[in-house]
Short mmCIF file of C-alpha atoms and ligand atoms in Angstrom, two decimals:
data_model
loop_
_atom_site.label_atom_id
_atom_site.label_comp_id
_atom_site.label_asym_id
_atom_site.label_seq_id
_atom_site.Cartn_x
_atom_site.Cartn_y
_atom_site.Cartn_z
CA UNK A 231 25.85 -15.39 -35.27
CA UNK A 232 25.23 -15.16 -31.57
CA UNK A 233 28.44 -13.20 -31.24
CA UNK A 234 27.36 -10.85 -33.98
CA UNK A 235 24.05 -10.29 -32.33
CA UNK A 236 25.79 -9.78 -29.04
CA UNK A 237 28.09 -7.18 -30.52
CA UNK A 238 25.14 -5.49 -32.12
CA UNK A 239 23.41 -5.27 -28.81
CA UNK A 240 26.46 -3.93 -27.15
CA UNK A 241 26.56 -1.07 -29.63
CA UNK A 242 22.94 -0.32 -29.00
CA UNK A 243 23.05 -0.56 -25.27
CA UNK A 244 26.40 0.95 -24.37
CA UNK A 245 25.52 4.61 -24.91
CA UNK A 246 22.25 4.05 -23.08
CA UNK A 247 24.04 2.48 -20.15
CA UNK A 248 26.50 5.34 -20.09
CA UNK A 249 23.74 7.86 -20.17
CA UNK A 250 22.01 6.16 -17.29
CA UNK A 251 25.19 5.98 -15.23
CA UNK A 252 25.89 9.63 -15.90
CA UNK A 253 22.36 10.67 -15.06
CA UNK A 254 22.59 8.75 -11.83
CA UNK A 255 25.87 10.40 -10.96
CA UNK A 256 24.49 13.87 -11.61
CA UNK A 257 21.31 13.04 -9.68
CA UNK A 258 23.44 11.89 -6.79
CA UNK A 259 25.50 15.09 -6.91
CA UNK A 260 22.32 17.17 -7.05
CA UNK A 261 20.82 15.35 -4.10
CA UNK A 262 24.00 15.73 -2.06
CA UNK A 263 24.11 19.45 -2.87
CA UNK A 264 20.42 19.82 -1.96
CA UNK A 265 21.11 18.28 1.42
CA UNK A 266 24.06 20.62 1.94
CA UNK A 267 21.87 23.59 0.94
CA UNK A 268 19.05 22.36 3.23
CA UNK A 269 16.42 22.41 0.50
CA UNK A 270 14.13 19.96 2.28
CA UNK A 271 10.95 20.58 4.18
CA UNK A 272 8.32 18.52 5.92
CA UNK A 273 4.64 18.31 5.26
CA UNK A 274 2.41 16.84 7.93
CA UNK A 275 -0.57 14.61 7.31
CA UNK A 276 -3.08 14.44 10.17
CA UNK A 277 -3.86 11.10 11.79
CA UNK A 278 -7.49 11.21 12.81
CA UNK A 279 -9.54 9.44 15.46
CA UNK A 280 -12.30 8.14 13.20
CA UNK A 281 -14.83 8.07 16.04
CA UNK A 282 -14.49 11.75 16.97
CA UNK A 283 -12.76 13.39 14.01
CA UNK A 284 -10.03 14.68 16.34
CA UNK A 285 -6.44 14.96 15.14
CA UNK A 286 -4.35 12.63 17.32
CA UNK A 287 -1.06 13.25 15.56
CA UNK A 288 0.77 13.88 12.32
CA UNK A 289 2.92 11.86 9.94
CA UNK A 290 5.96 13.82 8.75
CA UNK A 291 6.49 13.48 4.99
CA UNK A 292 9.61 14.94 3.42
CA UNK A 293 9.66 17.06 0.25
CA UNK A 294 12.52 18.54 -1.73
CA UNK A 295 12.02 22.21 -2.54
CA UNK A 296 14.25 22.30 -5.61
CA UNK A 297 14.98 25.69 -7.23
CA UNK A 298 14.94 23.97 -10.64
CA UNK A 299 12.32 21.26 -10.24
CA UNK A 300 9.89 22.74 -7.75
CA UNK A 301 8.41 20.66 -4.93
CA UNK A 302 9.70 17.13 -5.50
CA UNK A 303 7.83 14.22 -3.84
CA UNK A 304 9.78 11.63 -1.82
CA UNK A 305 9.23 8.76 -4.27
CA UNK A 306 11.50 10.67 -6.65
CA UNK A 307 14.51 10.98 -4.33
CA UNK A 308 14.19 8.61 -1.35
CA UNK A 309 15.24 5.51 -3.36
CA UNK A 310 18.42 7.25 -4.55
CA UNK A 311 19.08 8.63 -1.06
CA UNK A 312 18.69 5.09 0.20
CA UNK A 313 21.07 3.62 -2.41
CA UNK A 314 23.76 6.21 -1.85
CA UNK A 315 23.51 6.39 1.92
CA UNK A 316 22.50 10.07 1.81
CA UNK A 317 19.31 8.92 3.56
CA UNK A 318 21.21 8.82 6.84
CA UNK A 319 21.92 12.55 6.82
CA UNK A 320 18.49 13.39 5.44
CA UNK A 321 16.70 11.05 7.82
CA UNK A 322 18.43 12.50 10.81
CA UNK A 323 17.29 15.96 9.78
CA UNK A 324 13.70 14.70 9.28
CA UNK A 325 13.70 13.10 12.72
CA UNK A 326 14.97 16.22 14.44
CA UNK A 327 12.70 18.61 12.56
CA UNK A 328 9.58 16.47 13.12
CA UNK A 329 10.30 16.08 16.84
CA UNK A 330 10.99 19.79 17.22
CA UNK A 331 7.73 20.68 15.47
CA UNK A 332 5.79 18.05 17.38
CA UNK A 333 6.99 19.41 20.71
CA UNK A 334 6.01 22.95 19.65
CA UNK A 335 2.48 21.72 18.90
CA UNK A 336 2.27 19.88 22.19
CA UNK A 337 3.23 23.01 24.11
CA UNK A 338 0.89 25.23 22.07
CA UNK A 339 -2.04 22.89 22.71
CA UNK A 340 -1.11 21.81 26.19
CA UNK A 341 -1.40 18.24 24.94
CA UNK A 342 1.64 16.01 25.53
CA UNK A 343 -0.11 13.03 23.93
CA UNK A 344 -0.02 14.42 20.37
CA UNK A 345 1.85 11.88 18.23
CA UNK A 346 4.56 12.50 15.65
CA UNK A 347 5.17 9.74 13.10
CA UNK A 348 8.49 9.57 11.23
CA UNK A 349 9.23 7.17 8.36
CA UNK A 350 12.45 5.23 8.72
CA UNK A 351 13.80 3.40 5.67
CA UNK A 352 15.69 0.10 5.67
CA UNK A 353 19.18 1.56 5.49
CA UNK A 354 18.46 4.13 8.18
CA UNK A 355 17.21 1.38 10.38
CA UNK A 356 20.52 -0.45 10.04
CA UNK A 357 22.66 2.49 11.19
CA UNK A 358 24.77 1.42 14.13
CA UNK A 359 24.07 4.63 16.04
CA UNK A 360 20.32 4.84 15.38
CA UNK A 361 19.32 4.29 19.00
CA UNK A 362 21.75 6.96 20.14
CA UNK A 363 20.52 9.35 17.42
CA UNK A 364 16.90 8.96 18.47
CA UNK A 365 17.75 9.34 22.16
CA UNK A 366 19.72 12.53 21.43
CA UNK A 367 16.94 14.04 19.34
CA UNK A 368 14.35 13.28 22.02
CA UNK A 369 16.54 14.90 24.65
CA UNK A 370 17.35 18.02 22.64
CA UNK A 371 13.79 18.60 21.42
CA UNK A 372 12.06 17.63 24.68
CA UNK A 373 9.53 15.44 22.87
CA UNK A 374 8.28 12.70 25.23
CA UNK A 375 9.52 9.36 23.81
CA UNK A 376 6.00 7.93 23.83
CA UNK A 377 4.95 10.69 21.43
CA UNK A 378 7.35 9.47 18.75
CA UNK A 379 6.07 6.81 16.37
CA UNK A 380 8.68 5.32 14.05
CA UNK A 381 7.17 3.92 10.86
CA UNK A 382 8.97 0.97 9.32
CA UNK A 383 7.96 -1.45 6.59
CA UNK A 384 8.03 -5.22 6.68
CA UNK A 385 10.65 -5.28 3.93
CA UNK A 386 12.90 -3.03 6.04
CA UNK A 387 12.89 -5.45 8.96
CA UNK A 388 12.79 -8.77 7.10
CA UNK A 389 16.35 -8.45 5.70
CA UNK A 390 17.69 -9.35 9.12
CA UNK A 391 14.70 -9.91 11.40
CA UNK A 392 16.69 -10.82 14.51
CA UNK A 393 18.82 -7.70 14.33
CA UNK A 394 15.83 -5.51 13.53
CA UNK A 395 13.92 -6.91 16.49
CA UNK A 396 16.90 -6.20 18.77
CA UNK A 397 17.16 -2.59 17.55
CA UNK A 398 13.43 -2.13 18.01
CA UNK A 399 13.55 -3.48 21.53
CA UNK A 400 16.37 -1.08 22.43
CA UNK A 401 14.36 1.84 21.07
CA UNK A 402 11.20 0.60 22.74
CA UNK A 403 13.11 0.53 26.04
CA UNK A 404 13.47 4.33 25.60
CA UNK A 405 9.70 4.53 25.29
CA UNK A 406 9.55 5.05 21.52
CA UNK A 407 6.62 3.43 19.66
CA UNK A 408 6.57 1.57 16.33
CA UNK A 409 4.17 1.41 13.43
CA UNK A 410 4.32 -1.22 10.72
CA UNK A 411 3.78 0.83 7.55
CA UNK A 412 2.10 -0.33 4.32
CA UNK A 413 0.82 -3.50 5.97
CA UNK A 414 -0.29 -6.00 3.37
CA UNK A 415 2.35 -4.97 0.82
CA UNK A 416 5.09 -7.29 2.06
CA UNK A 417 5.17 -10.65 3.76
CA UNK A 418 2.05 -9.91 5.79
CA UNK A 419 2.58 -12.93 7.93
CA UNK A 420 0.72 -12.42 11.13
CA UNK A 421 3.26 -14.63 12.88
CA UNK A 422 6.03 -12.16 12.09
CA UNK A 423 4.27 -9.44 13.99
CA UNK A 424 4.73 -11.16 17.31
CA UNK A 425 8.51 -11.01 17.28
CA UNK A 426 8.63 -7.24 16.86
CA UNK A 427 7.57 -4.70 19.49
CA UNK A 428 4.96 -3.09 17.25
CA UNK A 429 2.29 -0.76 18.57
CA UNK A 430 0.43 0.24 15.42
CA UNK A 431 -0.39 -1.48 12.15
CA UNK A 432 -1.02 0.79 9.17
CA UNK A 433 -3.30 -0.84 6.63
CA UNK A 434 -2.01 -0.09 3.16
CA UNK A 435 -4.05 2.18 0.91
CA UNK A 436 -4.53 -0.63 -1.58
CA UNK A 437 -6.88 -2.46 0.80
CA UNK A 438 -8.72 0.71 1.74
CA UNK A 439 -9.24 1.33 -2.00
CA UNK A 440 -10.74 -2.13 -2.42
CA UNK A 441 -12.76 -2.04 0.76
CA UNK A 442 -16.02 -0.94 -0.80
CA UNK A 443 -15.40 -2.61 -4.16
CA UNK A 444 -14.43 -6.20 -3.49
CA UNK A 445 -15.16 -8.73 -0.81
CA UNK A 446 -11.62 -10.06 -0.43
CA UNK A 447 -10.14 -6.67 0.48
CA UNK A 448 -12.93 -6.15 2.98
CA UNK A 449 -12.16 -9.55 4.47
CA UNK A 450 -8.45 -8.73 4.71
CA UNK A 451 -9.18 -5.47 6.52
CA UNK A 452 -11.54 -7.32 8.84
CA UNK A 453 -8.88 -9.96 9.55
CA UNK A 454 -6.21 -7.34 10.28
CA UNK A 455 -8.56 -5.61 12.72
CA UNK A 456 -9.40 -8.87 14.48
CA UNK A 457 -5.75 -9.86 14.72
CA UNK A 458 -4.71 -6.39 15.93
CA UNK A 459 -7.33 -6.51 18.64
CA UNK A 460 -6.08 -9.91 19.79
CA UNK A 461 -2.50 -8.63 19.93
CA UNK A 462 -3.45 -5.32 21.54
CA UNK A 463 -2.35 -3.22 18.56
CA UNK A 464 -3.80 0.01 17.23
CA UNK A 465 -4.80 0.13 13.58
CA UNK A 466 -4.52 3.13 11.27
CA UNK A 467 -6.07 2.93 7.81
CA UNK A 468 -4.09 4.75 5.10
CA UNK A 469 -5.35 6.56 2.04
CA UNK A 470 -9.03 7.11 2.89
CA UNK A 471 -10.41 9.04 -0.06
CA UNK A 472 -14.20 8.85 0.18
CA UNK A 473 -17.06 8.73 2.65
CA UNK A 474 -18.03 5.16 1.76
CA UNK A 475 -14.57 3.93 2.82
CA UNK A 476 -14.71 6.02 5.99
CA UNK A 477 -18.16 4.67 6.95
CA UNK A 478 -17.07 1.11 6.30
CA UNK A 479 -13.92 1.49 8.40
CA UNK A 480 -15.93 2.98 11.25
CA UNK A 481 -18.39 0.10 11.09
CA UNK A 482 -15.54 -2.42 11.16
CA UNK A 483 -14.15 -0.73 14.26
CA UNK A 484 -11.04 0.83 12.76
CA UNK A 485 -10.25 3.69 15.10
CA UNK A 486 -7.63 5.72 13.28
CA UNK A 487 -7.18 6.86 9.71
CA UNK A 488 -5.37 9.10 7.28
CA UNK A 489 -6.26 10.11 3.76
CA UNK A 490 -7.12 12.91 1.40
CA UNK A 491 -10.77 12.84 2.56
CA UNK A 492 -9.62 13.80 6.04
CA UNK A 493 -6.69 15.98 5.03
CA UNK A 494 -3.82 16.07 2.58
CA UNK A 495 -0.31 16.44 3.98
CA UNK A 496 0.00 20.09 5.02
CA UNK A 497 2.82 22.61 5.43
CA UNK A 498 3.62 23.14 9.13
CA UNK A 499 1.74 26.45 9.37
CA UNK A 500 -1.46 24.96 7.92
CA UNK A 501 -1.16 21.97 10.26
CA UNK A 502 -0.85 24.38 13.19
CA UNK A 503 -3.98 26.23 12.06
CA UNK A 504 -5.89 22.95 11.76
CA UNK A 505 -4.82 21.87 15.24
CA UNK A 506 -5.69 25.13 16.95
CA UNK A 507 -9.10 25.34 15.20
CA UNK A 508 -9.94 21.90 16.64
CA UNK A 509 -12.42 21.30 13.83
CA UNK A 510 -13.38 17.60 13.59
CA UNK A 511 -12.32 15.90 10.34
CA UNK A 512 -13.62 15.35 7.76
CA UNK A 513 -15.01 18.88 7.68
CA UNK A 514 -18.72 18.79 6.82
CA UNK A 515 -19.22 18.58 3.06
CA UNK A 516 -20.35 21.85 1.46
CA UNK A 517 -24.10 22.44 1.63
CA UNK A 518 -25.62 21.12 -1.62
CA UNK A 519 -27.92 24.14 -1.83
CA UNK A 520 -24.86 26.35 -1.55
CA UNK A 521 -26.35 28.13 1.48
CA UNK A 522 -24.38 29.34 4.43
CA UNK A 523 -25.08 27.23 7.49
P1 C2E B 705 4.02 6.32 3.34
O1 C2E B 705 4.82 6.45 4.58
O2 C2E B 705 3.20 5.10 3.18
O3 C2E B 705 3.14 7.64 3.29
C1 C2E B 705 1.86 7.71 2.72
C2 C2E B 705 1.88 8.35 1.36
O4 C2E B 705 0.56 8.32 0.81
C3 C2E B 705 2.28 9.82 1.34
O5 C2E B 705 2.90 10.08 0.08
C4 C2E B 705 0.94 10.52 1.42
O6 C2E B 705 0.96 11.85 0.93
C5 C2E B 705 0.12 9.63 0.53
N1 C2E B 705 -1.31 9.70 0.85
C6 C2E B 705 -1.91 9.94 2.03
N2 C2E B 705 -3.24 9.89 1.93
C7 C2E B 705 -3.51 9.61 0.64
C8 C2E B 705 -4.75 9.43 -0.10
O7 C2E B 705 -5.86 9.52 0.41
N3 C2E B 705 -4.61 9.14 -1.43
C9 C2E B 705 -3.40 9.03 -2.04
N4 C2E B 705 -3.37 8.75 -3.34
N5 C2E B 705 -2.23 9.19 -1.37
C10 C2E B 705 -2.30 9.47 -0.05
P2 C2E B 705 4.29 10.85 -0.03
O8 C2E B 705 4.34 12.01 0.92
O9 C2E B 705 4.52 11.12 -1.47
O10 C2E B 705 5.33 9.78 0.51
C11 C2E B 705 5.55 8.59 -0.18
C12 C2E B 705 6.46 7.65 0.60
O11 C2E B 705 7.76 8.20 0.72
C13 C2E B 705 6.00 7.40 2.02
O12 C2E B 705 4.98 6.42 2.04
C14 C2E B 705 7.28 6.92 2.65
O13 C2E B 705 7.51 5.56 2.37
C15 C2E B 705 8.32 7.74 1.92
N6 C2E B 705 8.72 8.87 2.76
C16 C2E B 705 8.11 10.07 2.93
N7 C2E B 705 8.77 10.85 3.80
C17 C2E B 705 9.83 10.11 4.22
C18 C2E B 705 10.92 10.37 5.14
O14 C2E B 705 11.03 11.42 5.79
N8 C2E B 705 11.85 9.36 5.29
C19 C2E B 705 11.74 8.18 4.63
N9 C2E B 705 12.69 7.26 4.84
N10 C2E B 705 10.74 7.92 3.76
C20 C2E B 705 9.80 8.87 3.56
MG1 MG B 706 4.45 6.17 6.51
MG1 MG B 707 2.17 3.81 4.23
MG1 MG B 708 3.99 3.83 1.13
#
């Protein structure tokens, strides 16, 4: 009977499995072709000094401008790029493009301290020539190493913590800085932080969401801020969407933030306009009476 059931299942599942394998293969081909055709672009989300509203840097976020599918967000192609190894080619392009753009902004503003953050996934981080790649890109673009912030997640480093720490130290020796992205999503052991040369902790959006709604999230954020201060780390809160969250973060002493309230990720030209206008973020809310100020 078990055998019968098994055979029955096989008949049901085989075509589905095939379909999935075929879809994956065609997705992989499409992604490879998109890379060859250079259909990717970067959007830039401002990182804001919450005390002054000034833009202190941008996080580069990749998008696929597909002729068939329109603007495709990274969650829909980064995992496949990661699985297939295509992330290495794509990631190298992202790094170079972000550094090039960052240097242009620095020169336009006369501000060499403007930061450029680039996300680096687990597989990218394991590339044997990563350090050399980063050094080359910094040299060719002229971006000061201290202006580059590499964002990695706990899960990316915890596969082989000793090796990850060694790679990070080699990059840090070049002057590059590190942010621990999505903090709170992974192991979140404070002890782990000490073994990596981390400069910035990015508090995951989930905790920012809960900040004004439940006491435990507020306590977690408070604890991260206290710990960061003790370790001499900067903290950036991710995903700030309303004024209540912003006020609370300011009160807690969180100095940097990102989120739709401050600005969505922007195309390069819009980011340039925002920078040159030097308008503090968040822009004042529209006058309730609808009158021109
Ligand atoms: P992440 O690095 O944690 O980036 C933050 C994500 O949250 C971005 O989504 C951003 O647009 C979004 N976000 C920012 N503020 C808010 C907010 O207030 N509310 C909400 N709901 N969302 C907000 P995005 O651009 O879709 O990127 C998703 C993830 O894809 C990134 O998460 C990162 O892990 C990955 N990713 C993006 N670009 C790259 C890249 O160039 N290389 C690699 N390896 N991964 C990338
Ligand atoms: Mg990030
Ligand atoms: Mg994040
Ligand atoms: Mg994320």
